[in-house]
Each structure stands twice: as C-alpha cells, then as structure tokens.
PDB file of C-alpha atoms in Angstrom:
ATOM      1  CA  UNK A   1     131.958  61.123  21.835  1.00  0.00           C
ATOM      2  CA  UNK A   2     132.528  64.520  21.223  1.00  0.00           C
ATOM      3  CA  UNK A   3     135.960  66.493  21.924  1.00  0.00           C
ATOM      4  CA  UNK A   4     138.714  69.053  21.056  1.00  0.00           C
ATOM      5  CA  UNK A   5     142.018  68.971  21.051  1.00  0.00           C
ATOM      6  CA  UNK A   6     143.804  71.705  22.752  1.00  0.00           C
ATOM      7  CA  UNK A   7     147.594  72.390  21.572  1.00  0.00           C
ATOM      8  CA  UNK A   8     150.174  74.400  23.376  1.00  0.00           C
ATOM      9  CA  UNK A   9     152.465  75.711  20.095  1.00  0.00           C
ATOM     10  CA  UNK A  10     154.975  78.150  19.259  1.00  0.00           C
ATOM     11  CA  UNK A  11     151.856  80.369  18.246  1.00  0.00           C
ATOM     12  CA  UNK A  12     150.779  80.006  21.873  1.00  0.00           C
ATOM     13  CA  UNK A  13     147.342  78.119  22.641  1.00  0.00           C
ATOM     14  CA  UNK A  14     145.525  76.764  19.763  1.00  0.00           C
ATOM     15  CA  UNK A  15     142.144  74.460  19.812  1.00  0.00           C
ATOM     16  CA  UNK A  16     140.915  72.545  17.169  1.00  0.00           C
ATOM     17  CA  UNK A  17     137.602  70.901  16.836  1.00  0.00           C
ATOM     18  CA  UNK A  18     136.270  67.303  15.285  1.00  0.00           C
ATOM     19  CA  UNK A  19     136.245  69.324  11.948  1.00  0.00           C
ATOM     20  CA  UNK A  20     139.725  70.171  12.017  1.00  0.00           C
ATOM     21  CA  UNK A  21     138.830  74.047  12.511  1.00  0.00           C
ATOM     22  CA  UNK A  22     140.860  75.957  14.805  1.00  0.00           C
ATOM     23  CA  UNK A  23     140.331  78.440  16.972  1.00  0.00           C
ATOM     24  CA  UNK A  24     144.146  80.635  18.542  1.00  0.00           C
ATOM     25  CA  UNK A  25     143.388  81.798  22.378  1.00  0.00           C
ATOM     26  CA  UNK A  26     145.386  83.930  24.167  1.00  0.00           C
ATOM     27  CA  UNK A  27     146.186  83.736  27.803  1.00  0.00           C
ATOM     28  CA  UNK A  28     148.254  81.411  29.852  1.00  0.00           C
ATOM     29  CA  UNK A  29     148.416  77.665  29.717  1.00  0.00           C
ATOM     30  CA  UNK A  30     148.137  76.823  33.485  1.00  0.00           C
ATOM     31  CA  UNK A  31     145.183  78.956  33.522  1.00  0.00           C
ATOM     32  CA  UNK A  32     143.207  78.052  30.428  1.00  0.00           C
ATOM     33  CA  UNK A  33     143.667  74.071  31.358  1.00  0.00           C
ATOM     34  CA  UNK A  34     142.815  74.524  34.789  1.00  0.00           C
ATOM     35  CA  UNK A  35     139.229  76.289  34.593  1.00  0.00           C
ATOM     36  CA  UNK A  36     135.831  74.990  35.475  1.00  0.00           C
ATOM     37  CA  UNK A  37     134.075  73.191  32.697  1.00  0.00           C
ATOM     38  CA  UNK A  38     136.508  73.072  30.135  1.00  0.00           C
ATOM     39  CA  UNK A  39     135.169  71.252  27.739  1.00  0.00           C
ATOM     40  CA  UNK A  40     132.441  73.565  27.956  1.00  0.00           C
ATOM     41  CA  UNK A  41     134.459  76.532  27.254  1.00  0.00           C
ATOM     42  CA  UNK A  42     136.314  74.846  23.948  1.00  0.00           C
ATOM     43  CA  UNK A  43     132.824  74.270  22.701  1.00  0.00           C
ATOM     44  CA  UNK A  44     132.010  77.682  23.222  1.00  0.00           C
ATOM     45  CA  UNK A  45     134.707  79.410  21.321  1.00  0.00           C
ATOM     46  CA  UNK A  46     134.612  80.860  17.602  1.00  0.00           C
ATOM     47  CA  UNK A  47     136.133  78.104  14.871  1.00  0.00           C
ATOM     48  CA  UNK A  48     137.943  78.999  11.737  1.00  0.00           C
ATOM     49  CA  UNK A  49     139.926  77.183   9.038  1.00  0.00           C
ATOM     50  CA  UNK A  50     143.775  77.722  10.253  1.00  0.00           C
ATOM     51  CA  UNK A  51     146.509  75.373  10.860  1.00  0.00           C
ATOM     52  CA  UNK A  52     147.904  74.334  13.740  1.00  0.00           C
ATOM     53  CA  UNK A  53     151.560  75.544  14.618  1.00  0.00           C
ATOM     54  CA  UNK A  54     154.436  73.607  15.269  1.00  0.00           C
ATOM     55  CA  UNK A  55     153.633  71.207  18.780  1.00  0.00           C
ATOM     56  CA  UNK A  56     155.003  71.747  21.543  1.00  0.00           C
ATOM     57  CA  UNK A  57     154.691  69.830  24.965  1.00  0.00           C
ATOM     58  CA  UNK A  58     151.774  70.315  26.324  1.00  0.00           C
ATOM     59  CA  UNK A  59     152.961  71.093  29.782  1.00  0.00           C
ATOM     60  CA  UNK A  60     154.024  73.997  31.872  1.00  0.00           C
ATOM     61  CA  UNK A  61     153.994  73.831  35.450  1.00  0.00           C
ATOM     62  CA  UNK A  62     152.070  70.819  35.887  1.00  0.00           C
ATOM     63  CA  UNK A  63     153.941  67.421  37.492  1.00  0.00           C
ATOM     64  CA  UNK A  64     153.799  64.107  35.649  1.00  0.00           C
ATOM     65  CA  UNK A  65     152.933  60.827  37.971  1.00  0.00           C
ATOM     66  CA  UNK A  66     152.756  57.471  36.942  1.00  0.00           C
ATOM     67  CA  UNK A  67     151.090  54.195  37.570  1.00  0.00           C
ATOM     68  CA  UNK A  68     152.794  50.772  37.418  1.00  0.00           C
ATOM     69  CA  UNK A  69     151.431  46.806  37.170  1.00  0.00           C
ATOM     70  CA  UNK A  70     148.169  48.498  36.231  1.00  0.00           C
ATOM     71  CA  UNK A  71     148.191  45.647  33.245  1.00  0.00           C
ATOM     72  CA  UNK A  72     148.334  41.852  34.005  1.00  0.00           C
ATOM     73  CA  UNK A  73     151.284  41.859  31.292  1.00  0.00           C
ATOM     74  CA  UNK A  74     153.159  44.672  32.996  1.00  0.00           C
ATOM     75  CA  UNK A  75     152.670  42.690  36.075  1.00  0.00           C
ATOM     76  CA  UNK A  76     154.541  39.593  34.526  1.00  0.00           C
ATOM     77  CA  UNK A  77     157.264  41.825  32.899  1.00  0.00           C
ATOM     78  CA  UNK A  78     158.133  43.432  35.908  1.00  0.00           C
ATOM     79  CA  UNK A  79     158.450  39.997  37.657  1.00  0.00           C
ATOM     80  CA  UNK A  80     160.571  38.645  35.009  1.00  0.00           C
ATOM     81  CA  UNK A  81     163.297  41.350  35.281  1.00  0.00           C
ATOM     82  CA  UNK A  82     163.475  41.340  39.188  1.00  0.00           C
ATOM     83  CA  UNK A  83     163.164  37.766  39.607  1.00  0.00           C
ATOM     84  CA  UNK A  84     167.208  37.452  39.923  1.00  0.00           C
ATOM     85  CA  UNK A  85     166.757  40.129  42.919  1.00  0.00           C
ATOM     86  CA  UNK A  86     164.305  38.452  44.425  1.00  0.00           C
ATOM     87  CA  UNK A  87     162.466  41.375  43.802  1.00  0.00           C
ATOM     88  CA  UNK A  88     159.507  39.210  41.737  1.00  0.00           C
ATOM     89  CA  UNK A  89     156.950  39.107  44.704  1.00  0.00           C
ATOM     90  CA  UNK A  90     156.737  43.096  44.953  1.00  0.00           C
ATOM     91  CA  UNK A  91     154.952  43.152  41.520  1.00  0.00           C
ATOM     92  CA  UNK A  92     153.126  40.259  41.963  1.00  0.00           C
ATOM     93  CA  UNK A  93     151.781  41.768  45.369  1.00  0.00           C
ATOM     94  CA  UNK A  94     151.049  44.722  44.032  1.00  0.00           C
ATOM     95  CA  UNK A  95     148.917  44.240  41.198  1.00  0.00           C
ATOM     96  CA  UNK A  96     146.512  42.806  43.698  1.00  0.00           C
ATOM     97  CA  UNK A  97     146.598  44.670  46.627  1.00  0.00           C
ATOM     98  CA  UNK A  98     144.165  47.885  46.954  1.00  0.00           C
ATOM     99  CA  UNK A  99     146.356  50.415  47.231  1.00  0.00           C
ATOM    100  CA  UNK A 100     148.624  51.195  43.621  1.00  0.00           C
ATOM    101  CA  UNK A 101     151.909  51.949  42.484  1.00  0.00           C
ATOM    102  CA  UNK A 102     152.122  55.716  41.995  1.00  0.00           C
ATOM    103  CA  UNK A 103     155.296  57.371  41.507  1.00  0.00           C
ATOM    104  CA  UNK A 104     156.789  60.940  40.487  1.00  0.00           C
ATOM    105  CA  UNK A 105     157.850  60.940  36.746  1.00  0.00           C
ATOM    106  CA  UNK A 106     159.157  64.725  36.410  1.00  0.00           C
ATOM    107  CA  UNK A 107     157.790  67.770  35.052  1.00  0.00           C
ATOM    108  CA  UNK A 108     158.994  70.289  32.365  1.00  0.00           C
ATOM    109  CA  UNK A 109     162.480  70.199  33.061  1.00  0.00           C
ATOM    110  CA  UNK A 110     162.235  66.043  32.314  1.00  0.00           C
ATOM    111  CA  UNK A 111     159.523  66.083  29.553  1.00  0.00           C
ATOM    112  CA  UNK A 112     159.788  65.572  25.682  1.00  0.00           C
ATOM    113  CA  UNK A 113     156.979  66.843  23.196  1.00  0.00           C
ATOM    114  CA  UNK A 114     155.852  65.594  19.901  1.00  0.00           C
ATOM    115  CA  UNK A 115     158.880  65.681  17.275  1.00  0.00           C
ATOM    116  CA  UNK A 116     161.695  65.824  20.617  1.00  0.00           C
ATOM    117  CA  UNK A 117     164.142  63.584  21.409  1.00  0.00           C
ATOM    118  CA  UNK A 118     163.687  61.021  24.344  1.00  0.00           C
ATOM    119  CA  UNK A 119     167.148  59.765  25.993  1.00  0.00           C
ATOM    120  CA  UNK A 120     168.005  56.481  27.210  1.00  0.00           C
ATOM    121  CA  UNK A 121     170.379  55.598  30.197  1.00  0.00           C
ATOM    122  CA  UNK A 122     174.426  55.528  29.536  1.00  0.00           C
ATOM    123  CA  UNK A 123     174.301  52.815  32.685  1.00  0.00           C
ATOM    124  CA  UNK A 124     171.844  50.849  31.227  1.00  0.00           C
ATOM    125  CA  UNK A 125     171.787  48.336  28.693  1.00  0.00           C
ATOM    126  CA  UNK A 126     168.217  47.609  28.569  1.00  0.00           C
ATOM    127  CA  UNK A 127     165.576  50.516  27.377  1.00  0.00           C
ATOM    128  CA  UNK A 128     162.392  50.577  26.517  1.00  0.00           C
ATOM    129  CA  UNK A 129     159.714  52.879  25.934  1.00  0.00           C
ATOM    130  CA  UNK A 130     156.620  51.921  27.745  1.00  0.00           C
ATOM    131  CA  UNK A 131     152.633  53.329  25.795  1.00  0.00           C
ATOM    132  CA  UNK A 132     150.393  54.522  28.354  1.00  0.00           C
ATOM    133  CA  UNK A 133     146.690  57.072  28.175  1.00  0.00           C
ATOM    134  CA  UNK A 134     147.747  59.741  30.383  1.00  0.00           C
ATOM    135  CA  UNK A 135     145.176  61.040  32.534  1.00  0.00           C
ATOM    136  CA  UNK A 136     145.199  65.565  32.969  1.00  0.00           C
ATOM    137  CA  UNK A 137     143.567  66.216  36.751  1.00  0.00           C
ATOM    138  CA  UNK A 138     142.611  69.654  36.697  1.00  0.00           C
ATOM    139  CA  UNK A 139     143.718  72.064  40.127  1.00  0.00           C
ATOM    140  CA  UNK A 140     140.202  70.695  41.747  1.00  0.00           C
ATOM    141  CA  UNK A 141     141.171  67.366  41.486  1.00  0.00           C
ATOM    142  CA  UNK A 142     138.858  66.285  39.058  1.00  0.00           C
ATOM    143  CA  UNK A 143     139.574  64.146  35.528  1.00  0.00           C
ATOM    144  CA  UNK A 144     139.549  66.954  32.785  1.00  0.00           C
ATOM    145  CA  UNK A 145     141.092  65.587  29.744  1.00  0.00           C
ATOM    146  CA  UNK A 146     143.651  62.772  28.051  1.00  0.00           C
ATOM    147  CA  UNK A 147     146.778  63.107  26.333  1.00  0.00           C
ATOM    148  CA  UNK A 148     149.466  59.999  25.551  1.00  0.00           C
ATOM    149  CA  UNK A 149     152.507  59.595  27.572  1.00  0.00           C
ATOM    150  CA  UNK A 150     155.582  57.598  26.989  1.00  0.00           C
ATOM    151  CA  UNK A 151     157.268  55.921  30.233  1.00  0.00           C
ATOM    152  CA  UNK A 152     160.800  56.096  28.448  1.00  0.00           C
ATOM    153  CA  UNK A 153     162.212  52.928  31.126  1.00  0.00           C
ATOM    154  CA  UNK A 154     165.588  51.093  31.922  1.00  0.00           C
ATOM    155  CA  UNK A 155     164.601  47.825  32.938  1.00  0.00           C
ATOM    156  CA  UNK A 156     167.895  46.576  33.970  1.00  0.00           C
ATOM    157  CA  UNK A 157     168.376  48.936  36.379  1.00  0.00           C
ATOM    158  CA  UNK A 158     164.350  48.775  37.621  1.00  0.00           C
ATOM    159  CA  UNK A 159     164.897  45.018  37.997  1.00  0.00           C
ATOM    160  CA  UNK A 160     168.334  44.493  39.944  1.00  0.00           C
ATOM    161  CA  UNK A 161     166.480  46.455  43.048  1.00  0.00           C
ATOM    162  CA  UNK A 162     162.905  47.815  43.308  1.00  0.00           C
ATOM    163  CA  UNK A 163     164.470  50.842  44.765  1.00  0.00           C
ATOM    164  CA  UNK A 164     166.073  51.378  41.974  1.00  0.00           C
ATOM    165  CA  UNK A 165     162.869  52.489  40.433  1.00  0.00           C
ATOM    166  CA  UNK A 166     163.253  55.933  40.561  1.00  0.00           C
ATOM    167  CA  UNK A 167     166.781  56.209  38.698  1.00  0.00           C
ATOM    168  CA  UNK A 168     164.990  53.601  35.920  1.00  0.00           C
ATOM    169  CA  UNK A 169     162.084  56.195  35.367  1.00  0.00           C
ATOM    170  CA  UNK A 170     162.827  59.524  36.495  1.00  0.00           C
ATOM    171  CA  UNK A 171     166.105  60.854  34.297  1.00  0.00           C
ATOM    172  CA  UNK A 172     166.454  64.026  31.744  1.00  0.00           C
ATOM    173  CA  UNK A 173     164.186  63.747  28.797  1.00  0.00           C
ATOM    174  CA  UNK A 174     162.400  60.492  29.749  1.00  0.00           C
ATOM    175  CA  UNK A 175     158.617  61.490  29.786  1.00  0.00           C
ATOM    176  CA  UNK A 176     157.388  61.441  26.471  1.00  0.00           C
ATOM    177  CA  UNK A 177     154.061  63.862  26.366  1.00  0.00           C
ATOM    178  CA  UNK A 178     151.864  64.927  23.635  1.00  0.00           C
ATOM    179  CA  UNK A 179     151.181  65.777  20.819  1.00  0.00           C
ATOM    180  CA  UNK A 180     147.701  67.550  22.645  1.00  0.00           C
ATOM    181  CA  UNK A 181     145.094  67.394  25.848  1.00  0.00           C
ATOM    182  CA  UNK A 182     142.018  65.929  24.397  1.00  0.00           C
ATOM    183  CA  UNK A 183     138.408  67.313  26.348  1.00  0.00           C
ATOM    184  CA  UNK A 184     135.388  65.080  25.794  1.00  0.00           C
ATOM    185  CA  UNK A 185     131.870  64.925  26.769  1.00  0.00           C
ATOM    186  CA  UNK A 186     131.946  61.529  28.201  1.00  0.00           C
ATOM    187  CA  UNK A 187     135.068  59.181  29.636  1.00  0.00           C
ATOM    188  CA  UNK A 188     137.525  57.492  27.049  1.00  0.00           C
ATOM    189  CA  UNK A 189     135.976  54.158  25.588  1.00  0.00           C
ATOM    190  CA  UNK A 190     136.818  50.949  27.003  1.00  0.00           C
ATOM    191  CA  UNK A 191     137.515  49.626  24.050  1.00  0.00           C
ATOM    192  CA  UNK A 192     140.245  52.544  23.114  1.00  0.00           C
ATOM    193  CA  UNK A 193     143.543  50.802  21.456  1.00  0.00           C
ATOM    194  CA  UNK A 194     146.656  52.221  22.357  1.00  0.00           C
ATOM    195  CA  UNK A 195     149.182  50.987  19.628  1.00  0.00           C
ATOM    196  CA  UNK A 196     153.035  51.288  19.136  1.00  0.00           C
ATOM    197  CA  UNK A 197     155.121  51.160  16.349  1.00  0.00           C
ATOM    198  CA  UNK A 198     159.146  50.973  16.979  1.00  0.00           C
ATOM    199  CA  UNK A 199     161.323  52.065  13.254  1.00  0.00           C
ATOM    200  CA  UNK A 200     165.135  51.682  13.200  1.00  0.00           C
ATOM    201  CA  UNK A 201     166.790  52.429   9.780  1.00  0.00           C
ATOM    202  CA  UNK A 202     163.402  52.543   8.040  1.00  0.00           C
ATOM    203  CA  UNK A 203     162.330  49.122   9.124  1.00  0.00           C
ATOM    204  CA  UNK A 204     159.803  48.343  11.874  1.00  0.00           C
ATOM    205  CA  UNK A 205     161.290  46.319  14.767  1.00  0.00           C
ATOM    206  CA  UNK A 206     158.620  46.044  16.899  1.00  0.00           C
ATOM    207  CA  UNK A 207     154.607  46.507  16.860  1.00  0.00           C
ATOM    208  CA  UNK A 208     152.368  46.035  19.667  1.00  0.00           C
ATOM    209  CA  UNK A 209     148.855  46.911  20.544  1.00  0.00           C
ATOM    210  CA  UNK A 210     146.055  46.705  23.838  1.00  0.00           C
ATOM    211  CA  UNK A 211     142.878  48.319  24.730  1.00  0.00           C
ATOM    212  CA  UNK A 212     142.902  50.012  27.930  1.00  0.00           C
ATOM    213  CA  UNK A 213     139.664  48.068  28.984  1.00  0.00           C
ATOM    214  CA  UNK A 214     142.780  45.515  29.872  1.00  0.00           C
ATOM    215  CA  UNK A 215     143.386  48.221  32.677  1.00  0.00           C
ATOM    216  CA  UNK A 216     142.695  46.266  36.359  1.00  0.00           C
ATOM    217  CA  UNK A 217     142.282  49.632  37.822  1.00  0.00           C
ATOM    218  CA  UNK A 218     139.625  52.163  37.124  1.00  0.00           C
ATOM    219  CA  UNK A 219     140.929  55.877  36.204  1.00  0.00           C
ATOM    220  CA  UNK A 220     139.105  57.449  38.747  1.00  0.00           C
ATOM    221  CA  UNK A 221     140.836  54.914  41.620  1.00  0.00           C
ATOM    222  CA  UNK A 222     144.156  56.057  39.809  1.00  0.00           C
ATOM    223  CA  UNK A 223     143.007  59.978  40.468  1.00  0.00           C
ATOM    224  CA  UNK A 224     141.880  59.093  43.963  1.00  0.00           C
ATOM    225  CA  UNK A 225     144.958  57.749  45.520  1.00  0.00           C
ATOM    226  CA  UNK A 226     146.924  60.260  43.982  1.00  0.00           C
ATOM    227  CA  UNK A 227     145.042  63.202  44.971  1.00  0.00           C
ATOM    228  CA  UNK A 228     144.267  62.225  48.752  1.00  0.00           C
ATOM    229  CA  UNK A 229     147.218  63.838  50.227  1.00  0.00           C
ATOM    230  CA  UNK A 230     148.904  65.981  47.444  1.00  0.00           C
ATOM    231  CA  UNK A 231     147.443  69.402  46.132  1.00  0.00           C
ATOM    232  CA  UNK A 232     148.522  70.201  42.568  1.00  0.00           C
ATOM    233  CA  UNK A 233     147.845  74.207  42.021  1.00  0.00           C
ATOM    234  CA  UNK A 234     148.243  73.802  38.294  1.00  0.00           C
ATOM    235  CA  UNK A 235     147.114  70.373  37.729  1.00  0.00           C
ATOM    236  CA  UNK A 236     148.862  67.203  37.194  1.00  0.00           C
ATOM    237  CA  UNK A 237     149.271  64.595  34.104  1.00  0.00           C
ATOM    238  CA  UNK A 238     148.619  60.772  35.183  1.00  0.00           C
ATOM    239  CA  UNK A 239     150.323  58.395  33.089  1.00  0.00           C
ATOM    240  CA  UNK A 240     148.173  55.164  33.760  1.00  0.00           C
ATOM    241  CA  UNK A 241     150.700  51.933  32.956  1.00  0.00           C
ATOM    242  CA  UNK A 242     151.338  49.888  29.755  1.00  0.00           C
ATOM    243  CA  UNK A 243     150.742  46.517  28.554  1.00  0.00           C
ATOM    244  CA  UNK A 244     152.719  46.873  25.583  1.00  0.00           C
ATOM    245  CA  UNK A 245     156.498  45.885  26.873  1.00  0.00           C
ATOM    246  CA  UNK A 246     158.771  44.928  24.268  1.00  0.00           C
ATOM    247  CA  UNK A 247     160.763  41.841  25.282  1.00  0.00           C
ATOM    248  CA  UNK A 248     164.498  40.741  25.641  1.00  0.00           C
ATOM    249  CA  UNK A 249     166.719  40.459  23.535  1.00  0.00           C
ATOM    250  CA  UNK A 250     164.929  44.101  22.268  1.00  0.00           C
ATOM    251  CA  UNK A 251     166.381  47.696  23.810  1.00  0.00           C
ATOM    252  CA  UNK A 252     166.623  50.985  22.025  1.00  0.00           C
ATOM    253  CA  UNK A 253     168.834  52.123  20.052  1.00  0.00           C
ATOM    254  CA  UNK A 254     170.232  56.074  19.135  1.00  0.00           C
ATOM    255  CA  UNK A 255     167.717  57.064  15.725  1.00  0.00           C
ATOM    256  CA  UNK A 256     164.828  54.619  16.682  1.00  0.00           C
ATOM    257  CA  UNK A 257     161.866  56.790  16.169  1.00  0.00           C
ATOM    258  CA  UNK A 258     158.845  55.519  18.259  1.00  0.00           C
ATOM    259  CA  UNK A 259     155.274  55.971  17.377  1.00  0.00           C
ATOM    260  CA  UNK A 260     152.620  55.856  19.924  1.00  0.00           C
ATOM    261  CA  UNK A 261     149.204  55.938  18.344  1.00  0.00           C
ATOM    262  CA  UNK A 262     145.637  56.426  20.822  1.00  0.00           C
ATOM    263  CA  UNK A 263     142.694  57.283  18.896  1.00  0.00           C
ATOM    264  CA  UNK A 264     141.081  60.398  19.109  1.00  0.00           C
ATOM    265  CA  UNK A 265     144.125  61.554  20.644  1.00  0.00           C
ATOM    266  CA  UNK A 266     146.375  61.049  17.780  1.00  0.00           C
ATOM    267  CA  UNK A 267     149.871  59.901  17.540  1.00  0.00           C
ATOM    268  CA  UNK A 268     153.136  60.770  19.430  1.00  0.00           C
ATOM    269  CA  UNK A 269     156.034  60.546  17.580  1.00  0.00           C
ATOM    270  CA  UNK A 270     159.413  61.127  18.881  1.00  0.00           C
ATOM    271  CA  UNK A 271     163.310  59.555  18.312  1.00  0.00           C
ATOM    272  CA  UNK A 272     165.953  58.485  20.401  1.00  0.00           C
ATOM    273  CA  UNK A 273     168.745  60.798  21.044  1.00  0.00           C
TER     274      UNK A 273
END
C-alpha cells in the first residue's frame, strides 16, 4: 500500500512521503483536504529532506462523528455499564440491527492534537479513553483518507441512561485527533492493529490491542448512513468504534499519558489534564 501523510503544523501544511521526505504546501487546510484525487495530488508534488514541524490537530472546520457497538466487545461493555438502568438491551439491539449508532463528537472547539491534553469529567468517576481508525469523508462524500481518533468517554454517566450519551462523549477537549490524515492507494488492511498503551508515573497500567477486521460494519456502510441526509462543505472525520475498553476497577487519572498506536498512521500520544 502506498501513502502520505499529510500534517497540519505550526509551519502550515506539510506532506511527507514513505521515505520520510517532505514536501511544505501553502494554501488552506479545508481546501487542500477536500480536492478531487488527493492522493493523486500528494504523489504529484516535489519531495525534499526537511522535518516536519511541531503537530498540530489536523482539523479546521471539519465535524467529528462517531460510531458505537461497531465491535462485539464494545457491544458487551456497553451492556455491562447500563445493565443497572435497564439500559442493556439498547446495545445489544443495536449491534444487530441495520441501521448504526452515529453520533456528533465536536469539532475544533472540542478536539485535542498530538502532544495536547485530553480532559476527563469532574461528575464522573469512571473515564476511559476509547482507540478507534477514524475515517476523513471528503466534501463529495467519498472516503479520502485515515487518521486515529480517541473517544475520550465517561462510562458512568453513558451507563446510568442511554440519553445520557451525549454529556458522556461530547465535553471540552474530549476528541483526541491526530497526529496526521494518511492518503493511500487502496483501503486500510483488514488485518490493521490498532494498539493502546496507558502510562501513569512511568509504569504501564494498561495494554490492549485488536485488528479492525473485528469491525461488524464495513467503512463504507459507516460513510453511507452518515452522509444520506447531512452535507459536510469541508468534510467530516468518522471515528469508527473501539474494541479496546479498559475494564472496572480502571479510570483515568490527571498525568496518565495515553498512547494510541495504528500502523502506517503512526501513534497519538496525548496526557490527561
């Protein structure tokens, strides 16, 4: 598979190619992620040995959406934690029924980069961060590109209601994006690993791995329910569920500095506030 990765950093746009050679473009992000054949275009431009400035989120005015009980172990996690609520046959519904779970996530304002800091809940007692590919659907609604997301979560509050959902998800500084939007010349692997890595104090707390082949739905199914009846003018980023979910007793804690690791994306690393 062939790709680049495309960078928005304080130096502005920067792509960089398999060989680590970099090539600075100027213009505006919306614009440059948004146009016909991208992938195309990256492999069209003029490569040089630079570095790559400092990362910055790779969003501007795009929206961030998100899939849930997209894996059979995010299916039984969400059960778990709403089973007191009665809340336990949503999920299970859910995860077989045709039509997904797609909800808003946030956008700029809400969104964390690689190196940021990603908040957890002062009314919650139970945090996680939750792995997931994150899909980039260009203005046409077509899939142009990957990048990893982090569906910072307060599980508590998610499982005493389901419509609670939106106040467990949706708060300042809890969608992780970045470091990059990868372009390829063919779809993601099945057999991609997305793997996390959880350090408190200098010690590793919690590890967990999946390949996204574990997925029940197909990204394009994903794209086409959320694009039917919603236009996005400057694209939108797709976070696509987890099957990585750290278990109780487990929640964040202030310093923990989480790694998120998906091959040939590369690794997302950011701390708790």
């Amino acid at each position: 598979m062939k790709s680049y990765k495309i960078y928005l950093t304080s130096a502005g746009i920067q792509v960089q190619d398999q060989q680590g050679l970099v090539c600075s473009v100027t213009g505006n992000w919306d614009e440059f992620i948004n146009q016909s054949q991208l992938f195309q275009h990256c492999a069209s431009l003029n490569f040089q040995d630079a570095k790559i400035e400092t990362p910055l989120c790779p969003i501007d005015s795009q929206e961030i959406w998100a899939a849930g009980v997209t894996y059979l172990r995010s299916k039984v996690a969400r059960m778990e934690e709403s089973k007191e609520s009665g809340g336990d046959t949503f999920y299970d519904k859910v995860y077989d029924a045709e039509r997904p779970e797609i909800f808003y996530k946030g956008n700029r304002l809400r969104s964390v980069g690689p190196g940021g800091k990603v908040r957890i809940r002062k009314d919650s007692f139970w945090n996680v961060p939750e792995p997931e590919l994150t899909l980039f659907v260009n203005k046409h609604g077509e899939l142009a590109g990957y990048s990893i997301g982090n569906d910072m979560s307060s599980r508590d509050i998610e499982g005493e209601n389901p419509l609670y959902l939106p106040q467990a998800k949706v708060y300042d500084a809890a969608a992780g994006l970045g470091p990059c939007l990868l372009v390829t010349d063919k779809p993601m692997a099945p057999n991609t690993i997305i793997a996390m890595e959880i350090i408190r104090n200098g010690e590793s707390v919690f590890q967990g791995d999946t390949e996204i082949s574990q997925m029940k739905r197909s990204h394009a199914e994903l794209v086409d329910y959320l694009t039917r009846e919603m236009s996005f003018p400057s694209g939108v980023f797709l976070m696509t569920g987890t099957c990585i979910v750290p278990d109780l007793p487990f929640t964040l804690q202030s310093g923990d500095s989480i790694h998120i690791t998906i091959e040939p994306i590369g690794t997302l690393i950011q701390t708790v506030a």
